[in-house]
Structure formats: C-alpha cells, structure tokens
Coordinates of C-alpha atoms in Angstrom, one line a residue:
L44 CA -108.1 153.8 304.6
L45 CA -105.1 154.5 306.8
D46 CA -106.7 156.3 309.7
P47 CA -108.3 153.8 312.2
A48 CA -109.6 156.8 314.3
R49 CA -112.1 157.5 311.5
G50 CA -113.3 153.9 311.5
A51 CA -111.0 152.9 308.6
I52 CA -108.8 149.9 308.2
S53 CA -105.1 150.4 308.9
I54 CA -103.1 148.8 306.1
T55 CA -100.1 148.4 308.3
D56 CA -102.1 146.8 311.1
R57 CA -103.6 144.3 308.6
C58 CA -100.2 143.4 307.3
D59 CA -98.8 143.0 310.8
D60 CA -101.7 140.8 311.7
S61 CA -101.0 138.7 308.6
M62 CA -97.4 138.3 309.8
R63 CA -98.6 137.3 313.3
Q64 CA -100.8 134.6 311.7
A65 CA -97.8 133.4 309.7
R66 CA -95.7 133.0 312.9
D67 CA -98.6 131.3 314.7
S68 CA -99.0 128.9 311.8
A69 CA -95.3 127.9 312.4
F70 CA -94.1 129.4 309.1
T71 CA -90.3 128.8 308.7
S72 CA -88.0 131.8 308.7
A73 CA -87.7 131.5 304.9
D74 CA -91.5 131.4 304.5
Q75 CA -91.9 134.5 306.7
I76 CA -89.3 136.4 304.6
S77 CA -91.2 135.4 301.4
H78 CA -94.4 136.5 303.0
L79 CA -93.0 139.9 303.9
I80 CA -91.7 140.3 300.3
R81 CA -95.2 139.4 298.9
L82 CA -96.8 141.9 301.3
S83 CA -94.3 144.6 300.1
E84 CA -95.2 143.8 296.5
L85 CA -98.9 144.0 297.3
L86 CA -98.5 147.3 299.0
E87 CA -96.6 148.7 296.0
K88 CA -99.4 147.6 293.7
M89 CA -101.9 149.3 296.1
R90 CA -99.8 152.5 295.8
F91 CA -98.3 152.6 299.3
P92 CA -94.7 152.8 298.3
D93 CA -93.3 154.0 301.6
I94 CA -95.0 151.2 303.5
S95 CA -93.9 148.8 300.8
I96 CA -90.3 149.8 301.4
T97 CA -90.7 149.4 305.2
F98 CA -91.8 145.7 304.7
L99 CA -88.9 145.1 302.3
R100 CA -86.5 146.3 305.0
R101 CA -88.2 144.1 307.6
A102 CA -87.7 141.1 305.2
Q103 CA -84.1 142.0 304.9
A104 CA -83.6 142.3 308.6
L105 CA -85.3 139.0 309.2
E106 CA -83.1 137.3 306.6
D107 CA -80.1 138.9 308.1
T108 CA -81.0 137.6 311.6
F109 CA -82.0 134.0 310.8
L110 CA -80.4 133.1 307.5
G111 CA -77.6 135.5 307.0
C112 CA -77.9 137.9 304.1
S113 CA -75.3 137.4 301.4
A114 CA -73.8 140.4 299.6
L115 CA -75.8 139.6 296.5
A116 CA -79.0 139.2 298.5
R117 CA -78.5 142.7 300.1
I118 CA -78.1 144.1 296.6
E119 CA -81.3 142.4 295.4
Y120 CA -83.2 144.1 298.3
L121 CA -81.7 147.4 297.4
L122 CA -82.8 146.9 293.8
R123 CA -86.3 146.1 294.9
E124 CA -86.3 149.3 296.8
A125 CA -85.0 151.3 293.8
R126 CA -87.8 149.9 291.7
V127 CA -90.4 150.9 294.2
L128 CA -88.9 154.4 294.4
A129 CA -88.9 154.7 290.6
G130 CA -92.5 153.6 290.5
K131 CA -93.3 156.3 293.1
G132 CA -91.7 158.9 290.8
D133 CA -88.8 159.6 293.2
V134 CA -86.1 159.7 290.4
F135 CA -83.4 161.0 292.8
G136 CA -84.0 158.4 295.4
A137 CA -84.2 155.6 292.8
S138 CA -81.1 156.7 291.0
R139 CA -79.2 156.9 294.3
A140 CA -80.3 153.3 295.2
Y141 CA -79.4 152.0 291.8
K142 CA -75.9 153.6 292.1
R143 CA -75.4 152.1 295.5
A144 CA -76.3 148.7 294.1
L145 CA -73.9 149.2 291.2
D146 CA -71.1 150.3 293.4
A147 CA -71.5 147.1 295.5
L148 CA -71.8 145.0 292.3
Y149 CA -68.6 146.5 290.8
K150 CA -66.7 145.4 293.9
I151 CA -67.9 141.8 293.6
V152 CA -67.4 141.5 289.9
D153 CA -63.9 143.2 289.8
V154 CA -62.2 140.0 291.0
D155 CA -58.6 141.2 290.4
G156 CA -59.3 144.6 292.0
D157 CA -57.8 146.6 289.2
G158 CA -60.7 149.1 289.2
T159 CA -61.8 148.0 285.7
I160 CA -64.5 145.5 284.8
S161 CA -63.4 143.1 282.1
Y162 CA -65.7 141.2 279.8
E163 CA -64.5 137.9 281.4
E164 CA -65.3 139.2 284.9
L165 CA -68.7 140.4 283.8
K166 CA -69.7 137.0 282.3
G167 CA -68.0 134.9 284.9
S168 CA -70.5 135.2 287.8
E169 CA -74.2 135.7 288.7
A170 CA -73.3 139.2 290.0
G171 CA -72.1 140.1 286.5
C172 CA -75.5 139.3 285.0
V173 CA -77.2 141.3 287.8
L174 CA -74.8 144.2 287.1
L175 CA -75.7 144.3 283.4
D176 CA -79.5 144.2 284.2
T177 CA -79.0 147.0 286.9
E178 CA -77.1 149.2 284.4
E179 CA -80.0 148.8 281.9
E180 CA -82.6 149.8 284.6
L181 CA -80.6 152.8 285.6
M182 CA -80.0 153.9 282.0
Q183 CA -83.8 153.6 281.4
L184 CA -84.5 155.7 284.5
S185 CA -81.8 158.3 283.4
W186 CA -83.3 158.5 279.9
E187 CA -86.9 158.9 281.1
S188 CA -85.7 161.7 283.4
R189 CA -83.5 163.1 280.6
N190 CA -80.4 162.9 282.8
L191 CA -78.0 162.8 279.8
S192 CA -74.9 163.4 281.9
D193 CA -75.5 160.1 283.8
L194 CA -76.0 158.3 280.5
E195 CA -72.8 159.6 279.1
T196 CA -70.9 158.4 282.2
H197 CA -72.5 154.9 281.9
C198 CA -71.8 154.8 278.2
L199 CA -68.1 155.6 278.6
M200 CA -67.7 153.1 281.4
M201 CA -69.2 150.4 279.2
L202 CA -67.0 151.3 276.3
Q203 CA -63.9 150.7 278.4
R204 CA -64.8 147.0 278.5
E205 CA -63.0 144.8 276.0
E206 CA -66.0 143.1 274.4
D207 CA -65.9 141.2 271.1
R208 CA -69.4 142.4 270.1
P209 CA -70.4 145.5 272.1
T210 CA -74.1 146.2 271.7
N211 CA -75.7 148.1 274.5
E212 CA -72.9 150.7 274.7
L213 CA -73.0 151.3 271.0
L214 CA -76.7 151.7 270.9
L215 CA -76.6 154.2 273.8
F216 CA -73.7 156.0 272.2
D217 CA -75.7 156.3 268.9
T218 CA -78.8 157.5 270.8
L219 CA -76.9 160.2 272.7
I220 CA -75.1 161.5 269.6
S221 CA -78.4 161.5 267.6
N222 CA -80.1 163.3 270.4
Y223 CA -77.5 166.1 270.5
I224 CA -77.6 166.5 266.7
E225 CA -81.4 166.6 266.7
T226 CA -81.5 169.2 269.5
D227 CA -78.9 171.3 267.8
K228 CA -76.0 170.6 270.2
P229 CA -73.1 169.8 267.9
D230 CA -70.5 170.9 270.3
R231 CA -71.7 168.5 273.0
A232 CA -71.9 165.7 270.4
L233 CA -68.3 166.4 269.3
A234 CA -67.1 166.5 272.9
F235 CA -68.8 163.3 273.8
L236 CA -67.4 161.6 270.6
A237 CA -63.9 162.6 271.7
R238 CA -64.4 161.2 275.2
A239 CA -65.8 158.0 273.7
R240 CA -62.7 157.5 271.5
E241 CA -60.4 157.9 274.6
A242 CA -62.5 155.4 276.5
C243 CA -62.4 152.6 273.9
P244 CA -59.6 150.1 274.7

C-alpha cells in the first residue's frame, strides 16, 4: 500500500493531493487546518499512526502561521498526538506527551504562581477542565501499563487540592491501597497511606 514502486498507492501522496485540491478550491486557512486534522484522524483509524502525527503537526504549523496558535490550542494538538501514540501502543511516548501537556496546563491554571493548583483555579477556566480530563487520560494509561508509581504521584498531587467533595483522588487512593493489599504488599500500602496523610491539606 505504501510503496509506489510496486504499483501500490502512496497514502501520503494521496493525502498531499487532497490538500492540493483543498487549496485549489480556495479553502480558507481554517478549513485547510480542519482538513489536515480530519486526514490525521483517518490515518489513525487506518493504523498509520506515524503519518497521522505528521499531519497533525502540519495542521499545527499551518495554524501557527496563519491564525496564531494559542497556548491551549498547542496543548490540544499535543493531546491529540498523545492519544495517537497511546493507540499505537507507545506507552512511553504517550506518557511523555501527556506529561508535557500537563506541565503546560499547570502553568496556565496556577494563576497566582504559588506552585499549587487550588480548587478555585481548577474550576475557574477552560484550561482547568482540560487539565482534569488530561489527568484522567494519563491515569488510565498508567493503570493499563501498571505504572503504579506514576499513579501514586498523581493521587498525592490531587489530594493536595482543597476540594469540598474530592472524588477521583479518593477513588484512585482506594484502588491503589486495595491493589497493594491484594498483591500482598502491605508495606507499600502503609507507606503510601502515610504520604497521603501528609499530602492532605
């Protein structure tokens, strides 16, 4: 399919041809960006993750050039890339992309710059909602890859937030403690419990 020398169709060439037709049809910059993103999504479904990421990056570059990419838009592109990598089975690459996205989101949401995300800051912006969703996606990835150390770190970070009705962090805490007990790791359970007590405000 990818080797024109063998009489096959080059997926990349077909996608490039689609973009040329879009430009010839006087697509606006915004429409061309949307078209690139749709091509990326199609390529991912066809199981060409690397090419999918290439078209995602082309979309971001085009948006940067013609519309100006906001900080949140850059993060959204990074999250799309993380999901493609996760679907590809590249846990390390996906985890790294999610963490880069989270680092950028923390800087946006931490309005007072004190290094701690408060419940008010979290709920006060669109970036806060994206942060919560991104944390959930990374936690799911960490759980599926049994990266319990990462899950502990995320859980302790969430426990530091002063929430009236903490939910996700308590569910994660309970899951980790239960896992350690069920797998006969009482020492790790006790150590994590002690760290959780210290983290709570």
